[in-house]
Coordinates of C-alpha atoms in Angstrom, one line a residue:
X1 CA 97.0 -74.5 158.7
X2 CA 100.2 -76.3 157.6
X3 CA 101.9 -73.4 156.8
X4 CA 101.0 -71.3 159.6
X5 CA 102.0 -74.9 161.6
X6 CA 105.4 -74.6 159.6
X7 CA 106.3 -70.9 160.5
X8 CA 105.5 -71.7 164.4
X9 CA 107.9 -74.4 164.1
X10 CA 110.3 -72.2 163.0
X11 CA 109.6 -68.6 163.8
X12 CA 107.4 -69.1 167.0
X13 CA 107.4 -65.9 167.8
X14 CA 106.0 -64.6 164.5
X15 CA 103.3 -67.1 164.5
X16 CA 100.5 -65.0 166.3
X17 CA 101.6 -61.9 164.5
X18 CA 101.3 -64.1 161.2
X19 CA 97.9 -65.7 162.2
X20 CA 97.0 -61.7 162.6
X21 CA 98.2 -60.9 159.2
X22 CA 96.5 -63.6 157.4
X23 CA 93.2 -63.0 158.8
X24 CA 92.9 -59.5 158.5
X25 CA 94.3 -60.3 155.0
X26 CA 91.2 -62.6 154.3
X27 CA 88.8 -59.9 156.2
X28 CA 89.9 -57.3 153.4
X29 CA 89.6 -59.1 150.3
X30 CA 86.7 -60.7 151.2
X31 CA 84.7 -58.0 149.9
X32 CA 86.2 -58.8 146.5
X33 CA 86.7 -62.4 146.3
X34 CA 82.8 -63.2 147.8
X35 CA 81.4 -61.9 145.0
X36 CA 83.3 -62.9 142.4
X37 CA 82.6 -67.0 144.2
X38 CA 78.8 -66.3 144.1
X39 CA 79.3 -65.3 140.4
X40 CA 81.4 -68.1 139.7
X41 CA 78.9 -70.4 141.3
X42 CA 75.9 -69.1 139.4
X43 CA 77.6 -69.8 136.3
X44 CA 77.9 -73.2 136.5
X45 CA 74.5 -73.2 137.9
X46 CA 72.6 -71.3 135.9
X47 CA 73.8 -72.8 132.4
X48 CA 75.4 -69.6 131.8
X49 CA 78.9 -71.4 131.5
X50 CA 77.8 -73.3 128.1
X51 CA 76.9 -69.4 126.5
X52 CA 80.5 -67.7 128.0
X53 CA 82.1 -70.8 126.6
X54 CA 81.6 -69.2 122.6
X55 CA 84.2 -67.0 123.6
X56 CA 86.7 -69.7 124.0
X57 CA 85.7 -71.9 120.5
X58 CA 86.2 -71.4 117.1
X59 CA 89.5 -69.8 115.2
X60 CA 92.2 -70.1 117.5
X61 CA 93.3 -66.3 116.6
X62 CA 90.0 -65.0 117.2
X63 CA 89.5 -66.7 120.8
X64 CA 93.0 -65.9 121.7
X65 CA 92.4 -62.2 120.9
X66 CA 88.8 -62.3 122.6
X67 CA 90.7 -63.9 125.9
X68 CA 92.9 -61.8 126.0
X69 CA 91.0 -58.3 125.7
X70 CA 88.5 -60.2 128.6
X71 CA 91.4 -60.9 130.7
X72 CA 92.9 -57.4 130.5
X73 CA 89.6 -55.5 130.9
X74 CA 87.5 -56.8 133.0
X75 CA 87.3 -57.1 136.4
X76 CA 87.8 -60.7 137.3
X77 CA 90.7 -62.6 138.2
X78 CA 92.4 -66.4 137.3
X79 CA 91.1 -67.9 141.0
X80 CA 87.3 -66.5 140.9
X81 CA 86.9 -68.2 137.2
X82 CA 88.9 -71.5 137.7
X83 CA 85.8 -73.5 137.6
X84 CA 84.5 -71.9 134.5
X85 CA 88.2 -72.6 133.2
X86 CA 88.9 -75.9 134.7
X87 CA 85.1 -77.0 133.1
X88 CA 85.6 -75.5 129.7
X89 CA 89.2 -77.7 129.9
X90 CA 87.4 -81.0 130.8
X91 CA 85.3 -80.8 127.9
X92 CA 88.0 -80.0 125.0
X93 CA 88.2 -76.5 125.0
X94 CA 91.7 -75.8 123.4
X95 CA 94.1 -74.4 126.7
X96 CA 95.6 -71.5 124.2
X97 CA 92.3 -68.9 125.2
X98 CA 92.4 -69.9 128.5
X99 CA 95.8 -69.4 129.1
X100 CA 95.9 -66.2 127.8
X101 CA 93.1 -65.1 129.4
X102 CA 95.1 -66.6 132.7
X103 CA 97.7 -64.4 131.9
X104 CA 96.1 -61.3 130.9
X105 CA 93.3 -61.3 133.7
X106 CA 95.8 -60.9 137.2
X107 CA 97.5 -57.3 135.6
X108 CA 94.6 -55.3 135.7
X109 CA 91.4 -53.9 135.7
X110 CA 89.0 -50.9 135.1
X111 CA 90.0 -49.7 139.1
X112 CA 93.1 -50.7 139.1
X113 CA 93.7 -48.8 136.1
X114 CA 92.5 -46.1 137.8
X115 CA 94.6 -46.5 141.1
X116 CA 97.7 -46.6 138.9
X117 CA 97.1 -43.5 136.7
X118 CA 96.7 -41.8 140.0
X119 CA 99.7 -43.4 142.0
X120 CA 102.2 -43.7 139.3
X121 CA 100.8 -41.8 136.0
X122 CA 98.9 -42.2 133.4
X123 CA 101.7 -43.7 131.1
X124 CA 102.2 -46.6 133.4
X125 CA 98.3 -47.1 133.9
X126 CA 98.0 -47.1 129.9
X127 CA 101.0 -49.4 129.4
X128 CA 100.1 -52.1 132.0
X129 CA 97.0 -52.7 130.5
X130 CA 98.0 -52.5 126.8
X131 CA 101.5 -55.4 128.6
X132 CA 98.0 -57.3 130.0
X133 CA 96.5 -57.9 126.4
X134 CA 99.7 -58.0 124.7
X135 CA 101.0 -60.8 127.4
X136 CA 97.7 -62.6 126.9
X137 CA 97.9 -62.9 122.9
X138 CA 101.6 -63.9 123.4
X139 CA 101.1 -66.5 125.5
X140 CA 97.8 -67.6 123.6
X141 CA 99.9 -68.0 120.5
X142 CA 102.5 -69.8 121.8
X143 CA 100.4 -72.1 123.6
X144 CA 99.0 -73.1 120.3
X145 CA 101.7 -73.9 118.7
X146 CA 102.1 -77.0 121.4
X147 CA 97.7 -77.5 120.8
X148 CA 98.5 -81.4 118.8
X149 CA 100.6 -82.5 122.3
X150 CA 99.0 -85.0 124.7
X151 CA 99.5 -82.4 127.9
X152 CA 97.9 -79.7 126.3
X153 CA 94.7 -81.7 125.3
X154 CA 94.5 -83.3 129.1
X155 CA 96.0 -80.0 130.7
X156 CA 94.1 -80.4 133.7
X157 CA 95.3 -82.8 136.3
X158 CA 93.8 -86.5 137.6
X159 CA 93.2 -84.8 141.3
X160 CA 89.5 -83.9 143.1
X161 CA 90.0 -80.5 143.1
X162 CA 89.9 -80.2 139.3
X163 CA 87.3 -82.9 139.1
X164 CA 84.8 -81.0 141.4
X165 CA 86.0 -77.9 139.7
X166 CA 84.8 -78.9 136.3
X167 CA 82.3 -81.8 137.3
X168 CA 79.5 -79.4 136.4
X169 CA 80.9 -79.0 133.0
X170 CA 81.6 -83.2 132.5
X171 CA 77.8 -84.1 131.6
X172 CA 75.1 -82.5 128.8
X173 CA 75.2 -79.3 128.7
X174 CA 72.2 -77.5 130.7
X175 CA 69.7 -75.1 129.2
X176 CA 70.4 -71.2 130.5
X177 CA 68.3 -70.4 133.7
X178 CA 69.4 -67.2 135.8
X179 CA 67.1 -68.0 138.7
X180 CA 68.8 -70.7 140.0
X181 CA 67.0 -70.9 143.3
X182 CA 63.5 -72.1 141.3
X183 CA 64.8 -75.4 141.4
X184 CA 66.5 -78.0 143.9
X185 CA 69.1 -79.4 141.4
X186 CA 70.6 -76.0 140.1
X187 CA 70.7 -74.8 144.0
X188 CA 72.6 -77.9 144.6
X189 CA 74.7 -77.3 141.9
X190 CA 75.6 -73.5 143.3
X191 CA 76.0 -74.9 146.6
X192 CA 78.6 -77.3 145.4
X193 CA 80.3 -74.6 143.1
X194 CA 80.8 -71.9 145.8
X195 CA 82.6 -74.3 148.1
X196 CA 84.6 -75.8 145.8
X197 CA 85.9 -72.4 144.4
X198 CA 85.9 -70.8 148.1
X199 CA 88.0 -74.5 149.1
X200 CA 90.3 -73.5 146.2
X201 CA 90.7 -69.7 147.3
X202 CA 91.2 -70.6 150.7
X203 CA 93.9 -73.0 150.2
X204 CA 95.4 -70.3 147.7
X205 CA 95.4 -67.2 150.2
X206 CA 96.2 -68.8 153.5
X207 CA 100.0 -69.6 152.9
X208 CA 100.0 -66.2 150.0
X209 CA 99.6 -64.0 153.2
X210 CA 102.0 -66.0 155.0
X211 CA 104.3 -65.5 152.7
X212 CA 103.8 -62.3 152.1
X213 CA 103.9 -61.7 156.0
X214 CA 107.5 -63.6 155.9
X215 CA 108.3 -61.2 152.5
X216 CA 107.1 -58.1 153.6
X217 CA 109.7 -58.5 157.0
X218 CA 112.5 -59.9 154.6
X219 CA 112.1 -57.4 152.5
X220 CA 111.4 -53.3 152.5
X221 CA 111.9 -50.9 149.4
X222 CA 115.7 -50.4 151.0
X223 CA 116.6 -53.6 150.6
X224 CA 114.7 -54.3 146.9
X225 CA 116.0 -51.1 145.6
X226 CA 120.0 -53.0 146.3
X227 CA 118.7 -55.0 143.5
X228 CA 116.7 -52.8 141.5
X229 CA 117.9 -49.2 142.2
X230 CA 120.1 -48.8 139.2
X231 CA 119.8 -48.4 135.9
X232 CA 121.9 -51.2 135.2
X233 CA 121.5 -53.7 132.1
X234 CA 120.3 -56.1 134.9
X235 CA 117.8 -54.2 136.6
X236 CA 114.8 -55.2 134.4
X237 CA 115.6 -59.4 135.0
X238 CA 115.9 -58.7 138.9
X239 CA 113.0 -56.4 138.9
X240 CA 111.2 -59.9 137.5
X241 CA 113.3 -62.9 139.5
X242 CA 113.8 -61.0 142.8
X243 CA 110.7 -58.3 142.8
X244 CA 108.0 -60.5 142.1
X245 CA 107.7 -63.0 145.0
X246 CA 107.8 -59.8 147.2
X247 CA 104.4 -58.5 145.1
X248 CA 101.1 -60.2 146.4
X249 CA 97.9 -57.5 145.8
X250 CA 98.2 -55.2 143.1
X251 CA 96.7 -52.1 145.0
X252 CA 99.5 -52.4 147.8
X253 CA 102.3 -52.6 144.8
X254 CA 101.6 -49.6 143.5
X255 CA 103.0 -46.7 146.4
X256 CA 105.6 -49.8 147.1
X257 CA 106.5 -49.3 143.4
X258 CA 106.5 -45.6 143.5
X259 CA 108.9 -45.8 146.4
X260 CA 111.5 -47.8 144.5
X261 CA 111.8 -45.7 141.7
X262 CA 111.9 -42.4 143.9
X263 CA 115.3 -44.7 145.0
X264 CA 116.1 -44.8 141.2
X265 CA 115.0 -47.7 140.0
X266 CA 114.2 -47.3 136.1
X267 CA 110.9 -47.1 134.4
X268 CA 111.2 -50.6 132.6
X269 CA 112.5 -52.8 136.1
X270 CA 109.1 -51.0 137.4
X271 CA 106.9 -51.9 134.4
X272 CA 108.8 -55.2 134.9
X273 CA 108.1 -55.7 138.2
X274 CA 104.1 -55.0 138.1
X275 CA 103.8 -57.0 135.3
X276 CA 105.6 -59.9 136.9
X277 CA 103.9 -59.4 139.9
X278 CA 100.7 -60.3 139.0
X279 CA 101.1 -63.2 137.3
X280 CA 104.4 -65.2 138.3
X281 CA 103.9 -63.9 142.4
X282 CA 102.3 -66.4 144.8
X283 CA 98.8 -65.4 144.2
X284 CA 99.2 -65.5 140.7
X285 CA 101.3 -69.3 140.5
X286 CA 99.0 -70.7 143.7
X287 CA 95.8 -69.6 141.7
X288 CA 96.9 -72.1 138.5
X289 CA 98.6 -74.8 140.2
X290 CA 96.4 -77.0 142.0
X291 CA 94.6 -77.8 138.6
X292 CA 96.9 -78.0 136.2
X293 CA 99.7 -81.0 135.6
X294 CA 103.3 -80.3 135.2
X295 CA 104.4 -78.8 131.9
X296 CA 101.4 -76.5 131.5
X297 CA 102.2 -74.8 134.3
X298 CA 105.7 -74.5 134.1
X299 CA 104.6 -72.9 130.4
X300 CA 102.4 -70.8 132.6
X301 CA 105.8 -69.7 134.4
X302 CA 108.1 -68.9 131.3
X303 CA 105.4 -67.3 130.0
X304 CA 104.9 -65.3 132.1
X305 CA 108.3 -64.3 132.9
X306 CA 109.0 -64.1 129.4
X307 CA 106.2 -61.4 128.5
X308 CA 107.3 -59.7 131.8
X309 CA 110.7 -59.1 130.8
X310 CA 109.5 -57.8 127.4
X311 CA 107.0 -55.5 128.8
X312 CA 109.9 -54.0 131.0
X313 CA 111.9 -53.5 128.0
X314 CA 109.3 -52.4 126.1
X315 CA 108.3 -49.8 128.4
X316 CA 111.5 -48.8 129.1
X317 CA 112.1 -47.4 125.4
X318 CA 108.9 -46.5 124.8
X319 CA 109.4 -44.0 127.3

C-alpha cells in the first residue's frame, strides 16, 4: 500500500495502471505460490518440519551438498520455505545449509528447466541448473567458514515476523502427524503458519510488481542491450549490476533474454544475467530480508553476485 501510495505521489498517472499490474501479477502466481503456503503451513503443523530438518544437521559438507542439490532441483522457492528456514534457524541449525539452499533454490526447477531448454537451448537449461547447485555449495562453504561468529549463530533478526515465522519451531519438538485437521491445536498451528507466510509473501510481491511495473517502462531489451550488447570485457558485470533489478519471474526472463542476445549480447552476460536474476533481483533480496539481520544478508548479496559473475564466466568458456 505504501508503495503503490509512494508511486501516486510521484507518478499519479501510472498509479491505476500500476495497481492493474500488481494485481493481475498476484492473480497469476497465485496458482503457484497458494500451494506452496498450504505446504509450508502443513509442515510446521504436521511435525513434518522436525524429519526435513535431518537434511540440514550433521557434517557441514554433507548438508551443504544435500541443500544445495534440494535447492537446485526441486520445485520450491526461498519465500514458500522461510518458515521452515527461519524455524530450523531459531533452534541452532548452522545458517551454511540454509543459505545455500537460499541460493540455489530461486534459479531453477524441473519446469523451468524445461521452459529454458525450449526458449534458449539445452546448453543453457543444463548450465543454469548445474550454476544453481554449484552457487549453492559455494555459498554454503563460505558461509561456514564465518559458522564460530555471533551473527551467524543469531542470523535471524529480534522482529515479529521472524518470531511468528519460527515460533512453531521455538518449543519441543512435535511427534509427525499428516492429518493435521484431527486435532484443534495442529489446525491452529496451520492457521497461524499460512498467514504468517502468505503476510510475508504479500509484503514481498506488492512493491516486486511495482517495481517491476516502474522497470519494465524504464527499461526494454533496447535500452539493456546499450549495456549488455557487446562482447566487451564488461558485459558479464553489467549483465549482473544493471540486468538483474530488471529480472522479477524467471518464466518472463527467458524470451526477454533471448531478445538481448539476438541484439548480441554474449553467452556468459546471458548466463550472468539469469543467474543474477534469481537470486540478487527484488524477489529474490525481498524474499530473505525481512528475517535476517544485517551482515547475513549483505553475505547473501556478495554471494550471490559473486557466484553470478562466475557462472557468466564460466559459461561463457565453456561454450
Amino acid at each position: 500500500m505504501l508503495t503503490l501510495m509512494g508511486i501516486g505521489a510521484i507518478w499519479p498517472t501510472y498509479l491505476l495502471e500500476t495497481a492493474t499490474f500488481v494485481l493481475c501479477g498476484l492473480v497469476v502466481v497465485a496458482p503457484i505460490v497458494i500451494p506452496g503456503i498450504v505446504l509450508a503451513a502443513w509442515i510446521i503443523a504436521s511435525g513434518a518440519d522436525s524429519r526435513i530438518a535431518s537434511a540440514f544437521e550433521g557434517r557441514t559438507l554433507r548438508t551443504i551438498l544435500t541443500a544445495s542439490l534440494i535447492g537446485a532441483i526441486t520445485p520450491v522457492c526461498g519465500v514458500t520455505v522461510l518458515p521452515l528456514m527461519a524455524g530450523l534457524l531459531a533452534v541452532g541449525v548452522p545458517l551454511a545449509p540454509i543459505m545455500a539452499f537460499w541460493l540455489s533454490s530461486p534459479i531453477t526447477d524441473p519446469a523451468m528447466l524445461a521452459t529454458t531448454a525450449a526458449t534458449l537451448g539445452l546448453s543453457f537449461a543444463v548450465g543454469k541448473t548445474i550454476a544453481a547447485f554449484c552457487l549453492g555449495v559455494f555459498g554454503g562453504a563460505i558461509t561456514a567458514l564465518f559458522a564460530r561468529t555471533s551473527w551467524a549463530l543469531h542470523a535471524l533478526r529480534d522482529n515479529g515476523m521472524a518470531r511468528q515465522l519460527s515460533a512453531a519451531r521455538c518449543g519441543q519438538a512435535q511427534t509427525f502427524d499428516p492429518w493435521i485437521w484431527r486435532t484443534d491445536t495442529r489446525r491452529r498451528s496451520f492457521a497461524k503458519q499460512f498467514w504468517a507466510t502468505a503476510r510475508l509473501i504479500l509484503i514481498c510481491l506488492i512493491p516486486a510488481f511495482a517495481a517491476e511495473y516502474a522497470l519494465n517502462a524504464a527499461l526494454t531489451p533496447g535500452s539493456l542491450a546499450a549495456y549488455v550488447g557487446e562482447d566487451q570485457w564488461w558485459a558479464i558485470p553489467a549483465a549482473v549490476f544493471v540486468g538483474a533489478p530488471a529480472y522479477i519471474d524467471g518464466y518472463a526472463a527467458l524470451p526477454l533474454t533471448r531478445g538481448l542476445i539476438e541484439t548480441g549480447m554474449s553467452e556468459g552476460a546471458a548466463m550472468a544475467f539469469l543467474i543474477s536474476g534469481g537470486v540478487v533481483s527484488i524477489w529474490g533480496a525481498l524474499a530473505i530480508a525481512p528475517i535476517l539481520k544485517l551482515k547475513p544478508f549483505l553475505l547473501y548479496l556478495a554471494l550471490a553476485v559473486l557466484g553470478s559473475l562466475a557462472a557468466g564466466y564460466a559459461f561463457e568458456w565453456a561454450v
